[in-house]
mmCIF file of C-alpha atoms in Angstrom:
data_model
loop_
_atom_site.group_PDB
_atom_site.id
_atom_site.type_symbol
_atom_site.label_atom_id
_atom_site.label_comp_id
_atom_site.label_asym_id
_atom_site.label_seq_id
_atom_site.Cartn_x
_atom_site.Cartn_y
_atom_site.Cartn_z
ATOM 1 C CA UNK A 1 0.000 0.000 0.000
ATOM 2 C CA UNK A 2 2.877 2.310 0.847
ATOM 3 C CA UNK A 3 4.509 1.698 -2.560
ATOM 4 C CA UNK A 4 1.216 2.547 -4.283
ATOM 5 C CA UNK A 5 1.099 5.908 -2.467
ATOM 6 C CA UNK A 6 4.711 6.618 -3.494
ATOM 7 C CA UNK A 7 3.884 5.735 -7.106
ATOM 8 C CA UNK A 8 0.827 8.046 -7.119
ATOM 9 C CA UNK A 9 2.915 10.836 -5.615
ATOM 10 C CA UNK A 10 5.601 10.410 -8.298
ATOM 11 C CA UNK A 11 3.007 10.493 -11.077
ATOM 12 C CA UNK A 12 1.487 13.647 -9.600
ATOM 13 C CA UNK A 13 4.883 15.381 -9.317
ATOM 14 C CA UNK A 14 5.783 14.380 -12.879
ATOM 15 C CA UNK A 15 2.447 15.654 -14.188
ATOM 16 C CA UNK A 16 2.772 19.003 -12.432
ATOM 17 C CA UNK A 17 6.373 19.508 -13.481
ATOM 18 C CA UNK A 18 5.500 18.885 -17.122
ATOM 19 C CA UNK A 19 2.869 21.653 -17.060
ATOM 20 C CA UNK A 20 5.249 24.601 -17.277
ATOM 21 C CA UNK A 21 5.758 27.442 -19.739
ATOM 22 C CA UNK A 22 5.999 25.911 -23.243
ATOM 23 C CA UNK A 23 7.477 29.125 -24.731
ATOM 24 C CA UNK A 24 10.579 28.938 -22.595
ATOM 25 C CA UNK A 25 13.317 26.529 -23.834
ATOM 26 C CA UNK A 26 13.406 23.311 -21.862
ATOM 27 C CA UNK A 27 16.328 21.091 -20.892
ATOM 28 C CA UNK A 28 17.373 18.918 -23.809
ATOM 29 C CA UNK A 29 18.285 15.316 -23.111
ATOM 30 C CA UNK A 30 20.628 14.988 -26.113
ATOM 31 C CA UNK A 31 21.262 18.469 -27.527
ATOM 32 C CA UNK A 32 23.345 17.307 -30.482
ATOM 33 C CA UNK A 33 20.304 15.447 -31.750
ATOM 34 C CA UNK A 34 18.427 18.766 -32.023
ATOM 35 C CA UNK A 35 21.217 21.134 -33.080
ATOM 36 C CA UNK A 36 23.561 19.879 -35.790
ATOM 37 C CA UNK A 37 27.257 20.686 -35.945
ATOM 38 C CA UNK A 38 27.928 23.139 -38.793
ATOM 39 C CA UNK A 39 30.487 22.234 -41.448
ATOM 40 C CA UNK A 40 31.914 24.212 -44.324
ATOM 41 C CA UNK A 41 30.222 23.544 -47.638
ATOM 42 C CA UNK A 42 33.424 22.197 -49.199
ATOM 43 C CA UNK A 43 34.115 19.826 -46.284
ATOM 44 C CA UNK A 44 37.233 21.646 -45.097
ATOM 45 C CA UNK A 45 37.464 22.774 -41.492
ATOM 46 C CA UNK A 46 40.388 24.719 -40.181
ATOM 47 C CA UNK A 47 42.239 24.543 -36.875
ATOM 48 C CA UNK A 48 43.526 28.077 -36.514
ATOM 49 C CA UNK A 49 45.097 29.053 -39.822
ATOM 50 C CA UNK A 50 46.028 25.480 -40.811
ATOM 51 C CA UNK A 51 43.497 23.826 -43.121
ATOM 52 C CA UNK A 52 42.777 20.169 -42.423
ATOM 53 C CA UNK A 53 41.054 17.448 -44.437
ATOM 54 C CA UNK A 54 42.571 18.732 -47.642
ATOM 55 C CA UNK A 55 42.073 16.828 -50.851
ATOM 56 C CA UNK A 56 44.935 14.450 -51.733
ATOM 57 C CA UNK A 57 47.462 15.411 -54.367
ATOM 58 C CA UNK A 58 46.273 14.542 -57.876
ATOM 59 C CA UNK A 59 47.563 11.194 -59.154
ATOM 60 C CA UNK A 60 48.285 9.693 -55.734
ATOM 61 C CA UNK A 61 46.917 6.428 -54.374
ATOM 62 C CA UNK A 62 45.443 6.053 -50.906
ATOM 63 C CA UNK A 63 47.554 3.936 -48.558
ATOM 64 C CA UNK A 64 44.759 2.722 -46.299
ATOM 65 C CA UNK A 65 44.419 -0.677 -47.983
ATOM 66 C CA UNK A 66 42.732 0.515 -51.155
ATOM 67 C CA UNK A 67 44.625 -0.402 -54.289
ATOM 68 C CA UNK A 68 43.712 1.290 -57.554
ATOM 69 C CA UNK A 69 42.294 -0.943 -60.275
ATOM 70 C CA UNK A 70 42.568 0.923 -63.529
ATOM 71 C CA UNK A 71 41.321 -1.710 -65.981
ATOM 72 C CA UNK A 72 37.954 -0.620 -67.363
ATOM 73 C CA UNK A 73 34.718 -2.568 -67.125
ATOM 74 C CA UNK A 74 34.517 -3.359 -70.828
ATOM 75 C CA UNK A 75 35.035 -6.449 -72.991
ATOM 76 C CA UNK A 76 38.468 -5.081 -73.889
ATOM 77 C CA UNK A 77 39.210 -4.564 -70.192
ATOM 78 C CA UNK A 78 38.157 -8.144 -69.456
ATOM 79 C CA UNK A 79 40.468 -9.461 -72.179
ATOM 80 C CA UNK A 80 43.315 -7.244 -70.934
ATOM 81 C CA UNK A 81 42.885 -8.499 -67.352
ATOM 82 C CA UNK A 82 42.656 -12.076 -68.599
ATOM 83 C CA UNK A 83 45.940 -11.744 -70.502
ATOM 84 C CA UNK A 84 48.013 -9.488 -68.252
ATOM 85 C CA UNK A 85 46.826 -9.518 -64.643
ATOM 86 C CA UNK A 86 48.748 -11.829 -62.296
ATOM 87 C CA UNK A 87 48.163 -12.684 -58.654
ATOM 88 C CA UNK A 88 50.647 -10.788 -56.432
ATOM 89 C CA UNK A 89 50.065 -13.035 -53.407
ATOM 90 C CA UNK A 90 52.238 -16.032 -52.670
ATOM 91 C CA UNK A 91 50.484 -19.359 -53.127
ATOM 92 C CA UNK A 92 50.461 -20.370 -49.454
ATOM 93 C CA UNK A 93 48.268 -22.639 -47.386
ATOM 94 C CA UNK A 94 47.093 -19.648 -45.308
ATOM 95 C CA UNK A 95 45.950 -17.764 -48.426
ATOM 96 C CA UNK A 96 44.154 -20.862 -49.747
ATOM 97 C CA UNK A 97 42.402 -21.406 -46.406
ATOM 98 C CA UNK A 98 41.241 -17.794 -46.270
ATOM 99 C CA UNK A 99 40.190 -18.024 -49.926
ATOM 100 C CA UNK A 100 38.201 -21.177 -49.159
ATOM 101 C CA UNK A 101 36.472 -19.449 -46.240
ATOM 102 C CA UNK A 102 35.566 -16.394 -48.343
ATOM 103 C CA UNK A 103 34.487 -18.592 -51.266
ATOM 104 C CA UNK A 104 32.117 -20.404 -48.926
ATOM 105 C CA UNK A 105 30.590 -17.097 -47.849
ATOM 106 C CA UNK A 106 30.327 -15.251 -51.163
ATOM 107 C CA UNK A 107 30.572 -17.765 -54.007
ATOM 108 C CA UNK A 108 29.439 -21.271 -53.037
ATOM 109 C CA UNK A 109 25.742 -20.362 -52.890
ATOM 110 C CA UNK A 110 25.758 -20.010 -56.687
ATOM 111 C CA UNK A 111 28.916 -21.735 -57.967
ATOM 112 C CA UNK A 112 28.746 -24.716 -55.591
ATOM 113 C CA UNK A 113 31.310 -25.978 -53.097
ATOM 114 C CA UNK A 114 33.462 -27.497 -55.837
ATOM 115 C CA UNK A 115 32.896 -24.848 -58.524
ATOM 116 C CA UNK A 116 30.653 -27.054 -60.638
ATOM 117 C CA UNK A 117 27.908 -24.415 -60.966
ATOM 118 C CA UNK A 118 25.556 -26.397 -58.726
ATOM 119 C CA UNK A 119 25.142 -24.125 -55.736
ATOM 120 C CA UNK A 120 22.091 -24.024 -53.508
ATOM 121 C CA UNK A 121 20.529 -21.110 -55.414
ATOM 122 C CA UNK A 122 20.902 -23.014 -58.689
ATOM 123 C CA UNK A 123 19.276 -26.102 -57.155
ATOM 124 C CA UNK A 124 16.337 -23.955 -56.051
ATOM 125 C CA UNK A 125 16.001 -22.449 -59.558
ATOM 126 C CA UNK A 126 16.780 -18.931 -58.358
ATOM 127 C CA UNK A 127 19.538 -18.581 -60.972
ATOM 128 C CA UNK A 128 20.157 -20.649 -64.073
ATOM 129 C CA UNK A 129 23.226 -20.839 -66.264
ATOM 130 C CA UNK A 130 25.881 -20.523 -63.545
ATOM 131 C CA UNK A 131 29.095 -21.700 -65.220
ATOM 132 C CA UNK A 132 31.136 -24.701 -64.248
ATOM 133 C CA UNK A 133 34.772 -23.684 -63.777
ATOM 134 C CA UNK A 134 36.093 -26.570 -65.911
ATOM 135 C CA UNK A 135 34.018 -25.379 -68.887
ATOM 136 C CA UNK A 136 35.382 -21.837 -68.750
ATOM 137 C CA UNK A 137 38.552 -20.373 -70.205
ATOM 138 C CA UNK A 138 39.466 -18.358 -67.125
ATOM 139 C CA UNK A 139 42.727 -17.048 -65.747
ATOM 140 C CA UNK A 140 43.601 -15.434 -62.458
ATOM 141 C CA UNK A 141 43.241 -12.022 -64.119
ATOM 142 C CA UNK A 142 39.795 -12.754 -65.531
ATOM 143 C CA UNK A 143 38.598 -14.119 -62.171
ATOM 144 C CA UNK A 144 39.800 -10.980 -60.397
ATOM 145 C CA UNK A 145 38.180 -8.752 -63.033
ATOM 146 C CA UNK A 146 34.821 -10.530 -62.629
ATOM 147 C CA UNK A 147 35.033 -10.222 -58.826
ATOM 148 C CA UNK A 148 35.689 -6.498 -59.262
ATOM 149 C CA UNK A 149 32.962 -5.700 -61.792
ATOM 150 C CA UNK A 150 30.727 -8.747 -62.064
ATOM 151 C CA UNK A 151 29.672 -10.416 -65.309
ATOM 152 C CA UNK A 152 26.283 -11.499 -66.666
ATOM 153 C CA UNK A 153 24.137 -12.509 -63.645
ATOM 154 C CA UNK A 154 26.991 -12.111 -61.180
ATOM 155 C CA UNK A 155 27.236 -8.707 -59.551
ATOM 156 C CA UNK A 156 30.382 -6.991 -58.339
ATOM 157 C CA UNK A 157 31.875 -8.191 -55.062
ATOM 158 C CA UNK A 158 34.405 -5.348 -54.837
ATOM 159 C CA UNK A 159 32.589 -3.784 -51.896
ATOM 160 C CA UNK A 160 32.460 -7.037 -49.926
ATOM 161 C CA UNK A 161 36.064 -8.158 -50.447
ATOM 162 C CA UNK A 162 39.193 -6.077 -50.043
ATOM 163 C CA UNK A 163 42.204 -6.284 -52.349
ATOM 164 C CA UNK A 164 43.946 -9.163 -50.568
ATOM 165 C CA UNK A 165 40.745 -11.142 -50.040
ATOM 166 C CA UNK A 166 39.895 -10.952 -53.746
ATOM 167 C CA UNK A 167 43.236 -12.471 -54.651
ATOM 168 C CA UNK A 168 42.797 -15.178 -51.988
ATOM 169 C CA UNK A 169 39.456 -16.115 -53.565
ATOM 170 C CA UNK A 170 41.169 -16.158 -56.981
ATOM 171 C CA UNK A 171 43.744 -18.653 -55.661
ATOM 172 C CA UNK A 172 41.019 -20.887 -54.303
ATOM 173 C CA UNK A 173 38.961 -20.735 -57.520
ATOM 174 C CA UNK A 174 42.042 -21.758 -59.506
ATOM 175 C CA UNK A 175 42.542 -24.690 -57.136
ATOM 176 C CA UNK A 176 38.909 -25.744 -57.640
ATOM 177 C CA UNK A 177 39.289 -25.456 -61.436
ATOM 178 C CA UNK A 178 42.366 -27.683 -61.396
ATOM 179 C CA UNK A 179 40.497 -30.306 -59.321
ATOM 180 C CA UNK A 180 37.501 -30.388 -61.719
ATOM 181 C CA UNK A 181 39.515 -31.571 -64.742
#
């Protein structure tokens, strides 16, 4: 009974305190949710007289793990990648294991666990015409190019896999292709 009286008293106090002058600014629980931080229109803020967040020098490449890929998404670009692009990673057991793991996540649902084009989505008739690796004239460069840009039904996986991971998947796909013959 005593707790009920305390509860009623708290409700009454809360009700009375909420009935104040609505024209006067109230206390804000999270002020940065109501008032945004202003930024310059060009995205550059300055600390004193020293500008920060400047644009990089033209022609440079970011060093935060992003590697430029300058082969175009065209048939000529595909042929160029197929002929010229080589895997820079050493063919190690660690790279193959990581490639197998990533292949299982991103590729096996369509291409199948062994690369035979019989993945779960193909079995369920979600996609038809997924190629078997043994039937394709592919190289490490063409595999990388298709991961970057996609081809036919396959979309690009460049946003899901970083530079090193793409090449690890390429190594694993080449291993699967050699086992299918």
